[in-house]
Tab-separated table of C-alpha atoms and ligand atoms in Angstrom:
chain	number	residue	atom	x	y	z
A	1	MET	CA	-0.139	-0.051	0.225
A	2	ILE	CA	0.947	3.669	-0.403
A	3	PRO	CA	1.454	5.519	2.543
A	4	ALA	CA	-0.963	8.505	3.669
A	5	PRO	CA	0.849	11.713	2.445
A	6	PHE	CA	3.040	13.305	4.880
A	7	ASP	CA	5.502	16.432	5.235
A	8	TYR	CA	9.197	15.619	5.171
A	9	GLU	CA	12.242	17.250	6.934
A	10	VAL	CA	15.868	16.506	7.435
A	11	ALA	CA	17.106	17.373	10.719
A	12	ALA	CA	20.913	18.260	11.076
A	13	SER	CA	21.725	17.788	14.423
A	14	VAL	CA	20.105	16.693	17.709
A	15	ASP	CA	18.502	20.024	18.904
A	16	GLU	CA	17.072	20.524	15.394
A	17	ALA	CA	15.278	17.407	15.626
A	18	VAL	CA	13.804	17.715	18.965
A	19	SER	CA	12.324	20.792	17.904
A	20	LEU	CA	11.133	19.855	14.436
A	21	LEU	CA	9.391	17.203	16.574
A	22	GLY	CA	7.685	19.716	19.132
A	23	SER	CA	6.382	21.749	15.871
A	24	ARG	CA	4.007	19.069	15.379
A	25	GLY	CA	2.145	16.906	17.301
A	26	ASP	CA	1.897	13.511	15.810
A	27	ALA	CA	5.432	14.042	13.705
A	28	LYS	CA	8.035	11.000	14.161
A	29	PRO	CA	11.586	10.582	13.618
A	30	LEU	CA	12.949	8.505	10.858
A	31	ALA	CA	16.256	6.669	11.096
A	32	GLY	CA	16.755	3.591	9.224
A	33	GLY	CA	13.092	3.368	7.895
A	34	HIS	CA	13.058	-0.245	8.563
A	35	SER	CA	9.967	-0.414	10.781
A	36	LEU	CA	8.694	2.949	10.336
A	37	LEU	CA	8.349	2.698	6.472
A	38	PRO	CA	6.341	-0.666	6.760
A	39	LEU	CA	4.014	0.522	8.956
A	40	LEU	CA	3.466	3.455	7.182
A	41	ARG	CA	2.556	1.319	4.243
A	42	LEU	CA	0.061	-0.661	5.789
A	43	ARG	CA	-0.989	2.908	7.269
A	44	VAL	CA	-1.181	1.831	10.943
A	45	THR	CA	0.420	4.895	11.488
A	46	ARG	CA	0.156	8.088	9.151
A	47	PRO	CA	2.033	11.467	11.314
A	48	SER	CA	1.141	14.060	9.176
A	49	LEU	CA	5.292	15.143	9.392
A	50	LEU	CA	8.351	13.235	9.207
A	51	VAL	CA	11.808	14.111	10.824
A	52	ASP	CA	14.787	12.448	8.849
A	53	ILE	CA	17.431	12.105	11.862
A	54	GLY	CA	19.402	9.839	9.757
A	55	ARG	CA	21.895	12.152	8.504
A	56	ILE	CA	23.048	13.075	12.197
A	57	GLU	CA	26.485	12.166	12.190
A	58	GLU	CA	27.584	12.879	15.248
A	59	LEU	CA	25.313	10.151	16.650
A	60	SER	CA	27.262	6.901	14.676
A	61	TYR	CA	29.881	5.929	16.913
A	62	VAL	CA	31.343	3.140	19.510
A	63	ARG	CA	33.053	4.319	22.146
A	64	ASP	CA	34.948	3.638	24.860
A	65	ALA	CA	33.231	4.700	28.144
A	66	GLY	CA	35.773	3.624	30.990
A	67	GLU	CA	33.477	0.414	32.198
A	68	SER	CA	30.779	0.811	29.162
A	69	ILE	CA	30.586	0.971	25.944
A	70	ALA	CA	28.814	3.988	24.368
A	71	ILE	CA	26.963	3.377	20.766
A	72	GLY	CA	25.503	6.660	19.275
A	73	ALA	CA	21.469	5.972	18.072
A	74	LEU	CA	22.639	5.783	14.836
A	75	THR	CA	25.003	3.417	14.457
A	76	ARG	CA	23.636	0.782	12.277
A	77	HIS	CA	23.319	-2.628	13.052
A	78	HIS	CA	25.967	-3.851	10.753
A	79	ASP	CA	28.296	-1.418	12.241
A	80	VAL	CA	27.266	-2.552	16.003
A	81	ALA	CA	28.046	-6.120	14.506
A	82	THR	CA	31.831	-5.744	13.413
A	83	ALA	CA	32.895	-2.620	15.909
A	84	PRO	CA	36.515	-4.223	17.408
A	85	LEU	CA	35.587	-2.216	20.680
A	86	ILE	CA	32.103	-4.179	20.879
A	87	GLN	CA	33.778	-7.877	19.604
A	88	GLU	CA	36.486	-7.131	22.050
A	89	HIS	CA	34.333	-6.339	24.995
A	90	ASN	CA	30.973	-7.134	24.929
A	91	PRO	CA	30.557	-9.632	22.189
A	92	LEU	CA	26.679	-10.652	22.855
A	93	VAL	CA	26.261	-7.219	21.333
A	94	SER	CA	27.792	-8.226	17.973
A	95	GLU	CA	26.567	-11.528	18.027
A	96	ALA	CA	22.619	-10.446	18.712
A	97	ALA	CA	23.621	-7.742	15.938
A	98	ARG	CA	25.063	-10.199	13.449
A	99	LEU	CA	22.162	-12.438	13.494
A	100	ILE	CA	19.463	-9.213	13.195
A	101	GLY	CA	17.568	-9.705	9.569
A	102	ASP	CA	19.778	-9.733	6.208
A	103	PRO	CA	22.571	-7.843	5.136
A	104	GLN	CA	19.764	-5.216	3.845
A	105	VAL	CA	18.526	-4.441	6.991
A	106	ARG	CA	21.435	-4.242	8.900
A	107	HIS	CA	22.971	-1.884	6.420
A	108	ARG	CA	20.221	0.365	7.184
A	109	GLY	CA	18.429	-0.323	10.638
A	110	THR	CA	20.155	1.341	13.922
A	111	ILE	CA	20.225	0.599	17.375
A	112	GLY	CA	18.315	3.627	18.701
A	113	GLY	CA	15.308	2.567	16.107
A	114	SER	CA	15.487	-0.876	17.209
A	115	LEU	CA	14.927	0.255	20.871
A	116	ALA	CA	12.663	2.784	20.254
A	117	HIS	CA	10.184	1.178	18.240
A	118	GLY	CA	9.682	-1.425	21.091
A	119	ASP	CA	8.858	-4.407	19.507
A	120	PRO	CA	8.735	-7.252	21.094
A	121	ALA	CA	10.243	-9.318	18.590
A	122	SER	CA	13.386	-7.351	18.080
A	123	ASP	CA	16.997	-8.694	19.420
A	124	LEU	CA	18.538	-6.104	20.411
A	125	PRO	CA	15.933	-4.675	23.429
A	126	ALA	CA	15.803	-8.323	24.865
A	127	VAL	CA	20.105	-8.173	24.889
A	128	LEU	CA	19.954	-4.470	26.462
A	129	LEU	CA	17.480	-5.762	29.206
A	130	ALA	CA	20.220	-9.093	30.353
A	131	LEU	CA	23.064	-6.688	30.054
A	132	ASP	CA	21.305	-3.991	32.772
A	133	GLY	CA	22.057	-1.395	30.044
A	134	GLU	CA	21.197	2.267	29.616
A	135	VAL	CA	19.375	4.546	27.530
A	136	ASP	CA	19.823	8.112	26.763
A	137	VAL	CA	17.282	10.555	25.326
A	138	VAL	CA	16.869	13.968	24.820
A	139	GLY	CA	13.989	16.799	24.549
A	140	SER	CA	13.306	20.256	25.090
A	141	ASP	CA	13.986	19.350	28.650
A	142	GLY	CA	17.444	18.439	28.257
A	143	LYS	CA	18.567	15.085	28.762
A	144	ARG	CA	17.443	11.896	30.357
A	145	THR	CA	19.065	8.550	31.132
A	146	ILE	CA	16.877	5.476	31.467
A	147	PRO	CA	17.611	2.107	32.826
A	148	ALA	CA	16.910	-0.704	30.383
A	149	ALA	CA	14.817	-1.948	33.215
A	150	ASP	CA	12.444	0.926	33.263
A	151	PHE	CA	12.713	1.499	29.082
A	152	PHE	CA	10.466	-1.277	27.253
A	153	ARG	CA	6.752	-0.595	28.655
A	154	GLY	CA	4.315	-2.451	26.341
A	155	VAL	CA	3.990	-3.667	22.083
A	156	PHE	CA	5.799	-0.559	19.881
A	157	GLU	CA	5.343	1.584	23.555
A	158	THR	CA	8.779	2.869	25.163
A	159	ALA	CA	9.556	5.453	28.388
A	160	ALA	CA	10.942	8.037	25.467
A	161	GLY	CA	8.285	10.720	24.534
A	162	PRO	CA	7.312	11.595	21.367
A	163	THR	CA	9.195	14.436	21.087
A	164	GLU	CA	12.560	12.871	22.423
A	165	ILE	CA	15.134	11.588	20.288
A	166	VAL	CA	17.085	8.318	21.943
A	167	THR	CA	20.594	9.547	21.668
A	168	GLU	CA	22.838	6.947	23.261
A	169	VAL	CA	23.023	3.449	24.646
A	170	ARG	CA	25.334	1.990	26.698
A	171	VAL	CA	26.010	-1.602	27.669
A	172	PRO	CA	28.562	-2.763	30.465
A	173	LYS	CA	31.832	-4.370	29.383
A	174	LEU	CA	32.156	-8.206	30.321
A	175	THR	CA	35.093	-9.341	32.301
A	176	GLY	CA	36.478	-12.803	31.467
A	177	ALA	CA	34.606	-14.302	34.397
A	178	HIS	CA	31.196	-13.930	32.260
A	179	GLY	CA	30.046	-16.160	29.883
A	180	TRP	CA	27.512	-14.871	27.506
A	181	SER	CA	25.288	-16.749	24.477
A	182	PHE	CA	22.817	-14.952	21.978
A	183	LEU	CA	20.366	-17.940	20.461
A	184	LYS	CA	16.761	-17.214	18.186
A	185	PHE	CA	14.657	-20.009	16.553
A	186	ARG	CA	13.062	-18.550	12.924
A	187	ARG	CA	11.766	-20.059	10.223
A	188	ARG	CA	13.825	-18.435	7.651
A	189	ALA	CA	17.105	-17.142	8.226
A	190	GLN	CA	16.247	-13.766	7.818
A	191	ASP	CA	12.837	-13.667	9.942
A	192	TRP	CA	12.177	-11.764	13.319
A	193	ALA	CA	12.732	-14.548	16.677
A	194	THR	CA	9.897	-16.007	17.252
A	195	VAL	CA	11.493	-16.871	20.557
A	196	GLY	CA	15.207	-15.290	21.236
A	197	VAL	CA	17.268	-15.693	24.427
A	198	ALA	CA	19.994	-13.550	25.440
A	199	VAL	CA	22.307	-15.244	28.573
A	200	VAL	CA	25.073	-13.788	30.703
A	201	VAL	CA	26.636	-15.499	33.389
A	202	LYS	CA	28.920	-14.884	36.291
A	203	ARG	CA	31.061	-18.120	36.503
A	204	ARG	CA	33.157	-18.887	39.935
A	205	ASN	CA	34.611	-22.511	40.511
A	206	GLY	CA	32.593	-24.202	38.242
A	207	GLY	CA	29.125	-22.727	38.975
A	208	ALA	CA	27.355	-19.339	38.571
A	209	GLU	CA	27.055	-16.735	40.657
A	210	SER	CA	24.942	-14.866	38.900
A	211	ALA	CA	22.650	-14.873	35.938
A	212	ALA	CA	20.631	-12.705	33.291
A	213	ILE	CA	18.720	-14.513	31.250
A	214	SER	CA	15.781	-12.019	28.800
A	215	LEU	CA	13.449	-13.292	26.342
A	216	VAL	CA	12.559	-12.222	23.119
A	217	ASN	CA	9.080	-12.386	22.143
A	218	MET	CA	7.450	-14.067	24.901
A	219	GLY	CA	5.210	-10.989	25.996
A	220	ALA	CA	4.582	-7.255	25.348
A	221	THR	CA	7.873	-6.557	26.139
A	222	PRO	CA	11.280	-8.483	26.720
A	223	LEU	CA	11.391	-9.912	29.617
A	224	ARG	CA	13.656	-10.704	32.219
A	225	ALA	CA	13.265	-14.906	32.847
A	226	ARG	CA	13.876	-14.253	36.555
A	227	ALA	CA	12.775	-17.989	37.629
A	228	ALA	CA	15.193	-19.638	35.161
A	229	GLU	CA	18.321	-17.120	36.365
A	230	GLU	CA	17.454	-18.092	40.261
A	231	ALA	CA	17.725	-21.785	38.536
A	232	VAL	CA	21.170	-21.084	36.889
A	233	VAL	CA	22.479	-20.074	40.254
A	234	THR	CA	21.056	-22.942	42.579
A	235	GLY	CA	21.980	-25.322	39.857
A	236	ASP	CA	18.797	-26.131	38.803
A	237	ASP	CA	17.024	-26.751	35.057
A	238	PRO	CA	16.749	-23.192	34.029
A	239	GLY	CA	14.598	-24.658	30.930
A	240	ALA	CA	12.218	-25.860	33.151
A	241	VAL	CA	11.343	-22.849	34.301
A	242	ALA	CA	12.073	-20.530	31.657
A	243	GLY	CA	8.130	-19.566	30.543
A	244	ASP	CA	7.164	-18.938	33.785
A	245	GLY	CA	5.832	-14.726	34.147
A	246	THR	CA	5.612	-15.039	30.417
A	247	ASP	CA	2.777	-14.223	27.966
A	248	PRO	CA	3.797	-15.288	24.774
A	249	PRO	CA	1.946	-14.339	21.614
A	250	SER	CA	-0.297	-17.133	19.390
A	251	ASP	CA	0.493	-16.442	15.819
A	252	THR	CA	1.311	-17.917	12.169
A	253	ASN	CA	4.769	-19.036	13.414
A	254	GLY	CA	3.542	-21.034	16.355
A	255	SER	CA	1.526	-21.001	19.339
A	256	ALA	CA	2.178	-19.651	22.893
A	257	ASP	CA	2.378	-23.028	24.160
A	258	TYR	CA	4.728	-23.727	21.819
A	259	ARG	CA	6.814	-20.669	22.529
A	260	ARG	CA	6.813	-21.782	26.085
A	261	HIS	CA	8.668	-25.086	25.145
A	262	LEU	CA	10.723	-23.454	22.639
A	263	ALA	CA	12.039	-20.901	25.639
A	264	GLY	CA	12.483	-23.745	27.628
A	265	VAL	CA	14.838	-25.396	25.447
A	266	LEU	CA	16.581	-21.976	24.443
A	267	VAL	CA	17.253	-21.129	27.769
A	268	ARG	CA	19.298	-24.495	28.597
A	269	ARG	CA	20.993	-24.305	25.235
A	270	ALA	CA	22.137	-20.760	25.422
A	271	VAL	CA	23.133	-21.393	29.713
A	272	GLU	CA	24.991	-24.267	28.868
A	273	GLU	CA	26.747	-22.187	26.263
A	274	ALA	CA	27.105	-19.436	28.570
A	275	MET	CA	28.923	-21.615	31.083
A	276	ARG	CA	31.139	-23.576	28.358
B	1	LIG	P1	12.914	2.975	11.652
B	1	LIG	O1	12.474	2.467	11.289
B	1	LIG	O2	13.376	4.191	10.800
B	1	LIG	O3	11.959	3.979	12.922
B	1	LIG	C1	11.680	2.858	14.216
B	1	LIG	C2	10.609	3.602	15.242
B	1	LIG	O4	11.378	4.176	16.410
B	1	LIG	C3	10.195	5.015	14.675
B	1	LIG	O5	8.559	4.836	14.945
B	1	LIG	C4	10.807	6.193	14.649
B	1	LIG	O6	9.839	7.112	15.130
B	1	LIG	C5	11.254	5.534	15.635
B	1	LIG	N1	12.987	5.791	16.231
B	1	LIG	C6	14.152	5.750	15.138
B	1	LIG	N2	15.062	6.112	15.754
B	1	LIG	C7	14.774	7.132	16.879
B	1	LIG	C8	15.504	7.836	17.941
B	1	LIG	N3	16.769	7.826	17.769
B	1	LIG	N4	14.952	8.514	18.579
B	1	LIG	C9	13.800	8.284	18.618
B	1	LIG	N5	12.762	7.708	18.216
B	1	LIG	C10	13.789	7.129	17.092
B	1	LIG	N6	14.889	-6.550	13.791
B	1	LIG	C11	15.246	-7.597	14.543
B	1	LIG	O7	15.667	-7.076	15.820
B	1	LIG	N7	15.781	-8.578	14.392
B	1	LIG	C12	15.394	-9.093	13.177
B	1	LIG	O8	15.315	-10.112	12.782
B	1	LIG	C13	14.877	-8.088	11.986
B	1	LIG	N8	14.533	-8.291	11.045
B	1	LIG	C14	14.120	-7.573	10.173
B	1	LIG	C15	13.657	-8.085	8.996
B	1	LIG	C16	13.504	-7.598	8.372
B	1	LIG	C17	13.078	-7.733	7.164
B	1	LIG	C18	13.075	-5.970	8.088
B	1	LIG	C19	12.295	-4.923	7.033
B	1	LIG	C20	13.527	-5.420	9.767
B	1	LIG	C21	13.787	-6.246	10.101
B	1	LIG	N9	14.544	-6.121	11.839
B	1	LIG	C22	14.332	-6.611	12.812
B	1	LIG	C23	13.798	-4.541	12.501
B	1	LIG	C24	15.162	-3.968	12.290
B	1	LIG	O9	16.050	-4.308	13.141
B	1	LIG	C25	15.072	-2.320	11.882
B	1	LIG	O10	15.922	-1.854	11.458
B	1	LIG	C26	14.904	-1.620	13.541
B	1	LIG	O11	14.209	-2.402	14.295
B	1	LIG	C27	14.592	0.249	13.584
B	1	LIG	O12	15.291	0.942	12.851
B	1	LIG	P2	15.464	1.562	12.120
B	1	LIG	O13	16.691	3.002	12.312
B	1	LIG	O14	15.081	1.140	10.712
B	1	LIG	O15	14.056	3.061	12.793
């Protein structure tokens, strides 16, 4: 379908983008366009103004920020997947970005767009949640930092306001004591995950001192699998409780029950991989 008519402005800076977004109640930022344009074409959303933030060069970077890595919101998935700093200090993020869609999607889609879109089937939101990462947003009142645990509110709904721009994402560096895994099950190579799992464990004496496990597509937002995290530490089977507290959708890729079964299998495998 053809999108409903809209005006189009290109923002040269974050300040200009914020001001343009504030000029129209239903304006929307456009980054890589790989989630927004399909929604426009389906007329699920009909903003009267698109503010193109895709050329704000100051928002595309990967930087060493001491104990964490700072990633500019406009960094493309391909650049996240291949940045040496991320590969060295947080390969979980590189691997998840490497598995997104196909090469075209990875060369256009951005990390900020993926988080701001708030799709529970997206991979990077669950990874950020497992890592207890942070998101910076800038609006007319200045900058706010939002922890990942507070950022995702519902399907296509986040804590970023309609006139705020996501500017930076920060993830911790993982030290040698950490193991990680990212697994997702999908029917075709370029599909979204039917279910995905991100795991980070801190290993000690052959066991786990702590574990963080989050799930893709098992509810309205990415979810932490708290019961499974506890099971990893106590040495019990995390797969048996991976579906606790989840509310997965039923669709053409699988029923809710099938997704719960998948979550158990994937969590078990991902924990084994992370412990290795
Ligand atoms: P856009 O489409 O430009 O924007 C998405 C939404 O976020 C819009 O509402 C927009 O207003 C808002 N927005 C964008 N940037 C900002 C910002 N900086 N601040 C505030 N709001 C902002 N994703 C996966 O995780 N896994 C997959 O396997 C996967 N497969 C895909 C396969 C296909 C065929 C396609 C088309 C997409 C796929 N995606 C997948 C989604 C892809 O990763 C998107 O690129 C991403 O979710 C959105 O990023 P974008 O830069 O394209 O954002």
